[in-house]
mmCIF file of C-alpha atoms in Angstrom:
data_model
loop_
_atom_site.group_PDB
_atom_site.id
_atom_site.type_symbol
_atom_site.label_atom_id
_atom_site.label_comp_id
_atom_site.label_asym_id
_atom_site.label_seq_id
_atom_site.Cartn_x
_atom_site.Cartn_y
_atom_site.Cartn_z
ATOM 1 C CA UNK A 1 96.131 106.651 96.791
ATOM 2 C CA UNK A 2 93.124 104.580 96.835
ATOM 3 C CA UNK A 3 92.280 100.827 96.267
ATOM 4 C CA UNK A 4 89.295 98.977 95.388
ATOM 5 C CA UNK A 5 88.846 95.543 95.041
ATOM 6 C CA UNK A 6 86.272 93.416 93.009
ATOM 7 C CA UNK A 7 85.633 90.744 92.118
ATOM 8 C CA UNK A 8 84.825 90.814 88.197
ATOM 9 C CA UNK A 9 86.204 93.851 86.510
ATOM 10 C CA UNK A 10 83.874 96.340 84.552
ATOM 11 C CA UNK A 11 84.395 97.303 80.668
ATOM 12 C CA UNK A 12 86.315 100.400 81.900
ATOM 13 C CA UNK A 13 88.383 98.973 84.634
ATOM 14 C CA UNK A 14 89.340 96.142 82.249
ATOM 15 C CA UNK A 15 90.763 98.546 79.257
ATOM 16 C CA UNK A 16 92.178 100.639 82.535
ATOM 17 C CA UNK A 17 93.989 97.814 83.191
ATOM 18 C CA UNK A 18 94.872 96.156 80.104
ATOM 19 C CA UNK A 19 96.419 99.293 79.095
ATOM 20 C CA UNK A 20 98.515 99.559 82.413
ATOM 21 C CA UNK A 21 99.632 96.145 81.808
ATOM 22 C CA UNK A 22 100.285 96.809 78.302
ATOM 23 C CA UNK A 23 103.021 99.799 79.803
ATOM 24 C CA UNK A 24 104.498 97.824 82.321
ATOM 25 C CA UNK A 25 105.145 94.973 80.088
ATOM 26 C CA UNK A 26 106.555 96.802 77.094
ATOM 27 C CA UNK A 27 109.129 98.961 80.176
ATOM 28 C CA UNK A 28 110.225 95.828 82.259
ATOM 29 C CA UNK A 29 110.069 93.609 78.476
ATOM 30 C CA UNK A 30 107.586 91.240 80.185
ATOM 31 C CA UNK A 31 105.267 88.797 77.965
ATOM 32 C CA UNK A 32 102.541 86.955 79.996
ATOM 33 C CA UNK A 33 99.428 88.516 80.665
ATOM 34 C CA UNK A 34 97.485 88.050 83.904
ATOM 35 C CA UNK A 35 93.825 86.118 83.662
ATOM 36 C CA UNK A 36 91.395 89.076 83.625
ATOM 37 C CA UNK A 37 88.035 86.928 84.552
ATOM 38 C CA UNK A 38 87.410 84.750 87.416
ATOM 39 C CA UNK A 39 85.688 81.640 85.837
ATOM 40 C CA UNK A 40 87.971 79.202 87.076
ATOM 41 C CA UNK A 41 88.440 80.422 90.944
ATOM 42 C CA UNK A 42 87.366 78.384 93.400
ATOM 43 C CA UNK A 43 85.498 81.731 95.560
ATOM 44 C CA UNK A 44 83.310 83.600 93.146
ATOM 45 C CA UNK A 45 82.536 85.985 96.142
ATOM 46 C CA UNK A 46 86.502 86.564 96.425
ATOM 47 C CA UNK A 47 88.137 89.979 95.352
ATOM 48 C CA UNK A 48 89.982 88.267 91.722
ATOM 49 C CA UNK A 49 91.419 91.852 91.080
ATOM 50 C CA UNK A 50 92.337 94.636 93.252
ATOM 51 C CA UNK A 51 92.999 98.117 91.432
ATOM 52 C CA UNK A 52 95.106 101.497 92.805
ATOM 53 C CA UNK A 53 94.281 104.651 91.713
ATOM 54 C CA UNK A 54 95.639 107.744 92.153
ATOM 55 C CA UNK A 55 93.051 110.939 91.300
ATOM 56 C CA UNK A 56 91.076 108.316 89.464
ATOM 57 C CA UNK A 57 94.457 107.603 87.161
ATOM 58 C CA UNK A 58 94.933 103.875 87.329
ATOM 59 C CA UNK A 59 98.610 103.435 88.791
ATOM 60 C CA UNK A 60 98.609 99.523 90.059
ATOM 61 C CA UNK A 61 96.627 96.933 89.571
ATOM 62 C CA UNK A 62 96.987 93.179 91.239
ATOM 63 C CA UNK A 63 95.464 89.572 89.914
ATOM 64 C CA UNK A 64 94.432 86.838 92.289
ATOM 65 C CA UNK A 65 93.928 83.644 90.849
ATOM 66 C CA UNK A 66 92.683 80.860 92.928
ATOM 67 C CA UNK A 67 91.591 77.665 91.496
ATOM 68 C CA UNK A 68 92.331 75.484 94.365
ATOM 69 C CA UNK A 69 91.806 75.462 98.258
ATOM 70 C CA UNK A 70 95.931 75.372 99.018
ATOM 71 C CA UNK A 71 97.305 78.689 96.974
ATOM 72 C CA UNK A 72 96.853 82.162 94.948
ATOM 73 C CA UNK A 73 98.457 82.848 92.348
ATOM 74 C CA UNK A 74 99.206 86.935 92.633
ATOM 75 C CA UNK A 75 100.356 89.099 89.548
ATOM 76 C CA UNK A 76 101.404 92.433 90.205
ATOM 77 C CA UNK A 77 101.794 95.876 88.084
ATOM 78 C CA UNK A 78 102.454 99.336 89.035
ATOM 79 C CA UNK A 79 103.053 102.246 86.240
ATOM 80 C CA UNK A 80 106.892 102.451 85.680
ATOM 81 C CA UNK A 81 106.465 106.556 86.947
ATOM 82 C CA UNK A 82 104.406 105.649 90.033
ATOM 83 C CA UNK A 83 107.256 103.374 91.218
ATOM 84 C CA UNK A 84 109.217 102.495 94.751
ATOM 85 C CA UNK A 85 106.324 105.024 96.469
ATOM 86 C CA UNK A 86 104.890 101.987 98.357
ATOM 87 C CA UNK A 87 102.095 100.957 95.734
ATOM 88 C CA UNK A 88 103.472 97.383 94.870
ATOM 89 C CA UNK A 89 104.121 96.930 98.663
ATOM 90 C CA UNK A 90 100.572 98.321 98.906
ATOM 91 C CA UNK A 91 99.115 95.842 96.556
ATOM 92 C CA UNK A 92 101.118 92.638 98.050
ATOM 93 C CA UNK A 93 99.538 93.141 101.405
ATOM 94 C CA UNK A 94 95.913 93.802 100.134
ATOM 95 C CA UNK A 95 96.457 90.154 98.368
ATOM 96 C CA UNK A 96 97.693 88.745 101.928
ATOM 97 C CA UNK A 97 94.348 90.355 103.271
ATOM 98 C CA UNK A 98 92.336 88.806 100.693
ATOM 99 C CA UNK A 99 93.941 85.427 100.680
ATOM 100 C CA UNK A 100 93.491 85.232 104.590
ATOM 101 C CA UNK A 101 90.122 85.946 104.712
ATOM 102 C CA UNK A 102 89.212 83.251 102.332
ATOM 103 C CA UNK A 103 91.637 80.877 104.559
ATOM 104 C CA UNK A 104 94.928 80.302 102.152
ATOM 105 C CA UNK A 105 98.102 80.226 104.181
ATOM 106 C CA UNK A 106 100.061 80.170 100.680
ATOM 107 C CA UNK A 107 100.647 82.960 98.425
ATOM 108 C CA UNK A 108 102.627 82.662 94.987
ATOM 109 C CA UNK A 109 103.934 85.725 92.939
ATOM 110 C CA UNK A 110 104.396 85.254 89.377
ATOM 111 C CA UNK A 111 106.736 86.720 87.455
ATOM 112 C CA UNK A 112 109.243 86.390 84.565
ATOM 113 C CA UNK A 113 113.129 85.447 84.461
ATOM 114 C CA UNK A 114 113.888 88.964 83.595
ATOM 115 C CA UNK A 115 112.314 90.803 86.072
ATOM 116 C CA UNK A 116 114.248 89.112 88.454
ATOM 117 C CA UNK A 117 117.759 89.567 86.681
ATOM 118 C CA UNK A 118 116.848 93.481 87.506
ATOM 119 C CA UNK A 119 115.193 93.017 90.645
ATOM 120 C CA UNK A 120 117.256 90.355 92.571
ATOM 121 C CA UNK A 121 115.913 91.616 95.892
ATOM 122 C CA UNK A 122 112.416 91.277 94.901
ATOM 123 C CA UNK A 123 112.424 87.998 97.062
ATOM 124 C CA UNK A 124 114.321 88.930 100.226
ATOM 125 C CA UNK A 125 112.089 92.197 100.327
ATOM 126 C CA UNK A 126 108.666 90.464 100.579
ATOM 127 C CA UNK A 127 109.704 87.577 102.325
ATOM 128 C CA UNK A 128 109.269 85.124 99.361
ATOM 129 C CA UNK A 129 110.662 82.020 98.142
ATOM 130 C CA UNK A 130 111.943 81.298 94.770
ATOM 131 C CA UNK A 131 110.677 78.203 93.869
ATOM 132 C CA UNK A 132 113.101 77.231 90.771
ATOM 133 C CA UNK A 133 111.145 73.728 90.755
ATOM 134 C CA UNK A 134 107.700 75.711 89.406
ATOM 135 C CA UNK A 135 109.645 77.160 86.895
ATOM 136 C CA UNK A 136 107.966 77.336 83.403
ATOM 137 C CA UNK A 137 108.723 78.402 79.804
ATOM 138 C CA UNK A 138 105.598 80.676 77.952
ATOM 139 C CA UNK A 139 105.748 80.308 74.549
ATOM 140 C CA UNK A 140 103.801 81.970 71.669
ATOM 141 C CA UNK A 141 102.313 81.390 68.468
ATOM 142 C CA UNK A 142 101.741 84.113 66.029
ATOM 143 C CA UNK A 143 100.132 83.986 62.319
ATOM 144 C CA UNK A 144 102.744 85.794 60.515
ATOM 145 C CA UNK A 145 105.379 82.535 61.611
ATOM 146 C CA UNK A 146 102.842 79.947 61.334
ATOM 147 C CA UNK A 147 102.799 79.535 57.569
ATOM 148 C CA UNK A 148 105.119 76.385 57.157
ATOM 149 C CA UNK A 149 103.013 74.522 59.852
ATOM 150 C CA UNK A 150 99.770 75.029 58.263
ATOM 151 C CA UNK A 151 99.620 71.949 56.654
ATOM 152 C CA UNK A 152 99.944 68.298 57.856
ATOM 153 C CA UNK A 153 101.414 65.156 56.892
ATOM 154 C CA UNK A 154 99.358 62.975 59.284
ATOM 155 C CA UNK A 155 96.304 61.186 58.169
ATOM 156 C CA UNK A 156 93.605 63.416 59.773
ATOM 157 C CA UNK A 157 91.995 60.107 62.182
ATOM 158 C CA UNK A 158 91.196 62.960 64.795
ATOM 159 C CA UNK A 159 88.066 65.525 64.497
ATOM 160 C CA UNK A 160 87.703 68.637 66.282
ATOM 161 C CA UNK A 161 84.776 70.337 67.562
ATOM 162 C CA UNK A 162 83.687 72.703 70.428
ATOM 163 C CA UNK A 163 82.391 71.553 73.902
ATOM 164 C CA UNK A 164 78.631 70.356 74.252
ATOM 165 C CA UNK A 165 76.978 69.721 78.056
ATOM 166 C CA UNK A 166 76.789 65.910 77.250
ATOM 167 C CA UNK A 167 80.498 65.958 77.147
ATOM 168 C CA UNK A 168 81.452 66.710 80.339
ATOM 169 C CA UNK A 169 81.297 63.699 82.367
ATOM 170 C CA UNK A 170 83.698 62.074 79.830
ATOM 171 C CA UNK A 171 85.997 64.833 79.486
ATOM 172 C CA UNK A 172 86.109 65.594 82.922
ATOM 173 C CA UNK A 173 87.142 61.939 83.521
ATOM 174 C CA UNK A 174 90.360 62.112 81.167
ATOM 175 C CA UNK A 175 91.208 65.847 82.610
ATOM 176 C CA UNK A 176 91.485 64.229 86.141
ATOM 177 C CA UNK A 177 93.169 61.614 84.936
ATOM 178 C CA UNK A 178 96.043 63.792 82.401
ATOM 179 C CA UNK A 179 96.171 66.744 85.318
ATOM 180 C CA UNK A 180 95.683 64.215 88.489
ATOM 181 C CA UNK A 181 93.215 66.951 89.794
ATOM 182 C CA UNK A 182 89.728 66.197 91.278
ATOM 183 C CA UNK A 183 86.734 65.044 89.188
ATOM 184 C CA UNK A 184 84.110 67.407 90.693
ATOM 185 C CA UNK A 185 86.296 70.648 90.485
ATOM 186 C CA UNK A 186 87.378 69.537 86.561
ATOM 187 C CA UNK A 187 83.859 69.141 86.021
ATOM 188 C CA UNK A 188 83.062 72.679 87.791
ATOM 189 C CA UNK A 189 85.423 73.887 85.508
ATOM 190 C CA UNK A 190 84.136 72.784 82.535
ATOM 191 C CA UNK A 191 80.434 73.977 83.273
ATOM 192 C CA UNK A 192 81.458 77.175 83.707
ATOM 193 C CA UNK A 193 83.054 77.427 80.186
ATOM 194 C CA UNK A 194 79.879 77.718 79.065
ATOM 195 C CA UNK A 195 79.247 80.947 81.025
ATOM 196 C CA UNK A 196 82.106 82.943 79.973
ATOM 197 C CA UNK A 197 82.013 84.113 75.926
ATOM 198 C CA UNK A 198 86.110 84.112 75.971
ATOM 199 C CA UNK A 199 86.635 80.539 76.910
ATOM 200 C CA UNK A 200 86.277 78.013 73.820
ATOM 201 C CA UNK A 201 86.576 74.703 74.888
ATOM 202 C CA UNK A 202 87.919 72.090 71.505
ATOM 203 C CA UNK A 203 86.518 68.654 71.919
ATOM 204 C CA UNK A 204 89.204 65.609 70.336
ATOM 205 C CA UNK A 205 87.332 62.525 68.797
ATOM 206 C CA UNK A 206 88.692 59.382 67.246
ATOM 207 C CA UNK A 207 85.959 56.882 65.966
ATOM 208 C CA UNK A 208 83.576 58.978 67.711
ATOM 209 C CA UNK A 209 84.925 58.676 71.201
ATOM 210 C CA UNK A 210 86.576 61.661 73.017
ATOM 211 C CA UNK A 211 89.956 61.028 73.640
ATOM 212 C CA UNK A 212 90.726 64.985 74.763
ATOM 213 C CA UNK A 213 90.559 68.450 74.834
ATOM 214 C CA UNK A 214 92.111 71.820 74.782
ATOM 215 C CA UNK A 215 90.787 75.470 75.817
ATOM 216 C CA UNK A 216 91.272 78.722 74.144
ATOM 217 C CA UNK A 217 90.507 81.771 75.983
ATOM 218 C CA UNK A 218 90.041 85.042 73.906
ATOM 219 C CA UNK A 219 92.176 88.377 75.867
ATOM 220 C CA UNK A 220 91.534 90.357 72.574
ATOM 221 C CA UNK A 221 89.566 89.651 69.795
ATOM 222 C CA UNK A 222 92.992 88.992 67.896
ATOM 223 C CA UNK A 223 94.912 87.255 70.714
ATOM 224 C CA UNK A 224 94.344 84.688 73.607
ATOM 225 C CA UNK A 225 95.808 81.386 75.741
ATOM 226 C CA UNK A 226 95.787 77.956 75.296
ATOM 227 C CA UNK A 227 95.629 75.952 78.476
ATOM 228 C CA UNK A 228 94.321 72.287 79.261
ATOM 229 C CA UNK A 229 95.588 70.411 76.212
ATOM 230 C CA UNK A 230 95.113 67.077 77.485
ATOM 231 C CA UNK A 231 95.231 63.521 75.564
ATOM 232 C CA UNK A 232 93.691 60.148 77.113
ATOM 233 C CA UNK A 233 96.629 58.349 78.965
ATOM 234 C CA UNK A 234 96.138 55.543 76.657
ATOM 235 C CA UNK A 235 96.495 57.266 73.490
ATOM 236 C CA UNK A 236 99.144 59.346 74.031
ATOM 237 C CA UNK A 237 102.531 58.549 72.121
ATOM 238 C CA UNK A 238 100.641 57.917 68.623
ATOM 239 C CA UNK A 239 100.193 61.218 66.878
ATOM 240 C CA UNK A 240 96.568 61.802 67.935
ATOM 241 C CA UNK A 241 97.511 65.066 69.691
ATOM 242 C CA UNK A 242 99.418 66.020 66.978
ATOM 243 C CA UNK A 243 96.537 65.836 64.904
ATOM 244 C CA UNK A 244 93.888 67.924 67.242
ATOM 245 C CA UNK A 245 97.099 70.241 67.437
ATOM 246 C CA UNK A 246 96.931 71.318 64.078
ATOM 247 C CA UNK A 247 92.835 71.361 63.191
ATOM 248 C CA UNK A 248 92.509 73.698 65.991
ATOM 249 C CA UNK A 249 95.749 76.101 64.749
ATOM 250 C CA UNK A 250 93.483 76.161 61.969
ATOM 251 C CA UNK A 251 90.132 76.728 63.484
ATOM 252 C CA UNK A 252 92.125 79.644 65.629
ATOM 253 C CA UNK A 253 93.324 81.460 62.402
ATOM 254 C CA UNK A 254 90.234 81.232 60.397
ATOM 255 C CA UNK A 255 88.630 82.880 63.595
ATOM 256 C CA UNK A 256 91.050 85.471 63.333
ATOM 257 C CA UNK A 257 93.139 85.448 66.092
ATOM 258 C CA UNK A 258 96.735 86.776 65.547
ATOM 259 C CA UNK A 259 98.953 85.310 68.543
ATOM 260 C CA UNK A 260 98.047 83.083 71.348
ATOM 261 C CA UNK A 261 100.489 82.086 74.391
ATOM 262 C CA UNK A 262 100.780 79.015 76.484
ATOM 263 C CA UNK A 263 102.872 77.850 79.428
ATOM 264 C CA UNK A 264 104.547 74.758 79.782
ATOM 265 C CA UNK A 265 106.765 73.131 82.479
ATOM 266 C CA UNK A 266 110.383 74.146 81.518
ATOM 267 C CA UNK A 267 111.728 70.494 82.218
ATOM 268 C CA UNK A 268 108.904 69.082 79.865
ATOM 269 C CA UNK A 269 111.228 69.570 76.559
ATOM 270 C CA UNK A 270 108.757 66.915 75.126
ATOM 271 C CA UNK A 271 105.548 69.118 75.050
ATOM 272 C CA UNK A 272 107.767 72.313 73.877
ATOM 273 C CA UNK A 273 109.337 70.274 71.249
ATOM 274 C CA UNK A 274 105.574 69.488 70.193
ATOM 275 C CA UNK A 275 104.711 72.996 70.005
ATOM 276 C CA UNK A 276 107.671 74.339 68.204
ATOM 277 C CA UNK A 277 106.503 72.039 65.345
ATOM 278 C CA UNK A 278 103.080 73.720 65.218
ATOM 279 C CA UNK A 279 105.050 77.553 65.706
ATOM 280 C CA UNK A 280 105.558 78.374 69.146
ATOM 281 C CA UNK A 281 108.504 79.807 69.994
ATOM 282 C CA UNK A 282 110.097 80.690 73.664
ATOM 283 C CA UNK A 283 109.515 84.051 74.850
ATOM 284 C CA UNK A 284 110.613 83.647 78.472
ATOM 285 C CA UNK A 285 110.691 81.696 81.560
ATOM 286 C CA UNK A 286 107.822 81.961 84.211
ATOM 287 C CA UNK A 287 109.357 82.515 87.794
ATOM 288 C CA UNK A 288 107.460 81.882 91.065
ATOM 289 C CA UNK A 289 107.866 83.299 94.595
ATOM 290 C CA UNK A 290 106.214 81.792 97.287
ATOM 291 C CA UNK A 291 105.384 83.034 100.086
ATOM 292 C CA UNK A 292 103.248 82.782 103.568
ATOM 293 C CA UNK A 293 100.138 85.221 104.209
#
């Protein structure tokens, strides 16, 4: 068995991967995919990706996601026939080698609520801690269920439109604000959107002001992830996210993508309530270990 590590994964070593995802998902009945890019990691130098192969068949594959300078967040597949020979254990202590070198004491496995209904000693064996408070429900929209919420009832005060430069300062401002993170690494974030052809970026605007934003980022050309929906503090409460809600539902199915996923604290019944108007529905519950490395 060999690994390699990279950071940014090649046209060939993504569909290697993709596909050994796609196998592991559709065995264990998983649903969230892992973030196949580093654009938002706070390292571009650091391995994102770190791939096991076994006479040059691709048999495990790890994700390291690291946005901040406190944890990693560490996804982890090996091919249902290449199992309990060592290769996950393999793969978790290539991500503590990683993670160390770049100085992270904190190491968080993802996984879903029914992987750990079969594997109930995934914790114990790795030394992890199941953290019940990060707990969070993925939902997912899909065309074929989204006729009913195609139109709207709300008078349309809201326009949508994608990201320009000579937004960010403003956006990154109400991003800080709605996530409580820092305004230089929001605004990092947002300048590299423009770098990266699978990350749209949807602009809100009432009376010509932004008032927030949400991102879209394209795994297939028929699928993809919404992340950063965000609403100014101020405005929140009075329908205005509704409103950008549904334009961009539109915009995504006239640009022909079939499902998209998002992940949502499971205590925020608010936000899934929200979504379940617009089609989402529950797949499963997101599960984190965490561990030291």
């Amino acid at each position: 068995m060999e690994f390699k590590v990279t950071n940014r994964l090649t046209a060939e070593q993504q569909g290697a991967a993709t596909e050994l995802i796609s196998n592991c998902q559709q065995y264990d009945q998983l649903f969230d995919m892992p973030y196949l890019a580093n654009t938002f990691n706070l390292y571009p130098d650091m391995p994102a990706f770190i791939l096991a192969y076994q006479d040059q068949d691709l048999i495990g594959f790890a994700s390291l996601y690291a946005a901040t300078d406190f944890d990693v967040n560490v996804m982890i597949y090996v091919a249902p026939s290449q199992r309990r020979q060592g290769i996950g254990r393999g793969l978790f202590e290539q991500s503590k080698i990683i993670c160390r070198t770049y100085g992270y004491v904190e190491m968080i496995i993802q996984t879903e609520q029914q992987q750990l209904v079969k594997m109930p000693w995934l914790d114990a064996k790795f030394k992890l801690q199941h953290d019940t408070n990060m707990a969070e429900t993925l939902m997912q929209w899909c065309i074929k269920n989204s006729a009913q919420n195609r139109e709207s009832k709300l008078a349309m005060a809201v326009t949508v439109r994608q990201l320009t430069p000579d937004d960010i300062n403003v956006l990154a401002q109400i991003h800080a604000a709605g996530f409580d993170d820092e305004f230089a690494d929001v605004t990092n974030d947002l300048q590299a959107t423009f770098g990266d052809p699978n990350l749209k970026v949807y602009v809100f605007e009432l009376k010509q002001q932004i008032i927030g934003s949400v991102t879209i980022e394209l795994a297939t050309p028929t699928t993809g992830y919404l992340f950063g929906y965000v609403i100014k503090k101020q405005l929140q409460g009075k329908g205005y996210g509704q409103q950008a809600l549904a334009q961009v539902m539109q915009l995504i199915e006239i640009q022909g993508l079939k499902t998209i996923s998002l992940a949502v604290d499971k205590k925020n019944v608010r936000a899934q309530y929200i979504y379940q108007k617009y089609g989402f529905v529950c797949q499963t519950t997101l599960e984190y270990l965490v561990g030291m490395v």
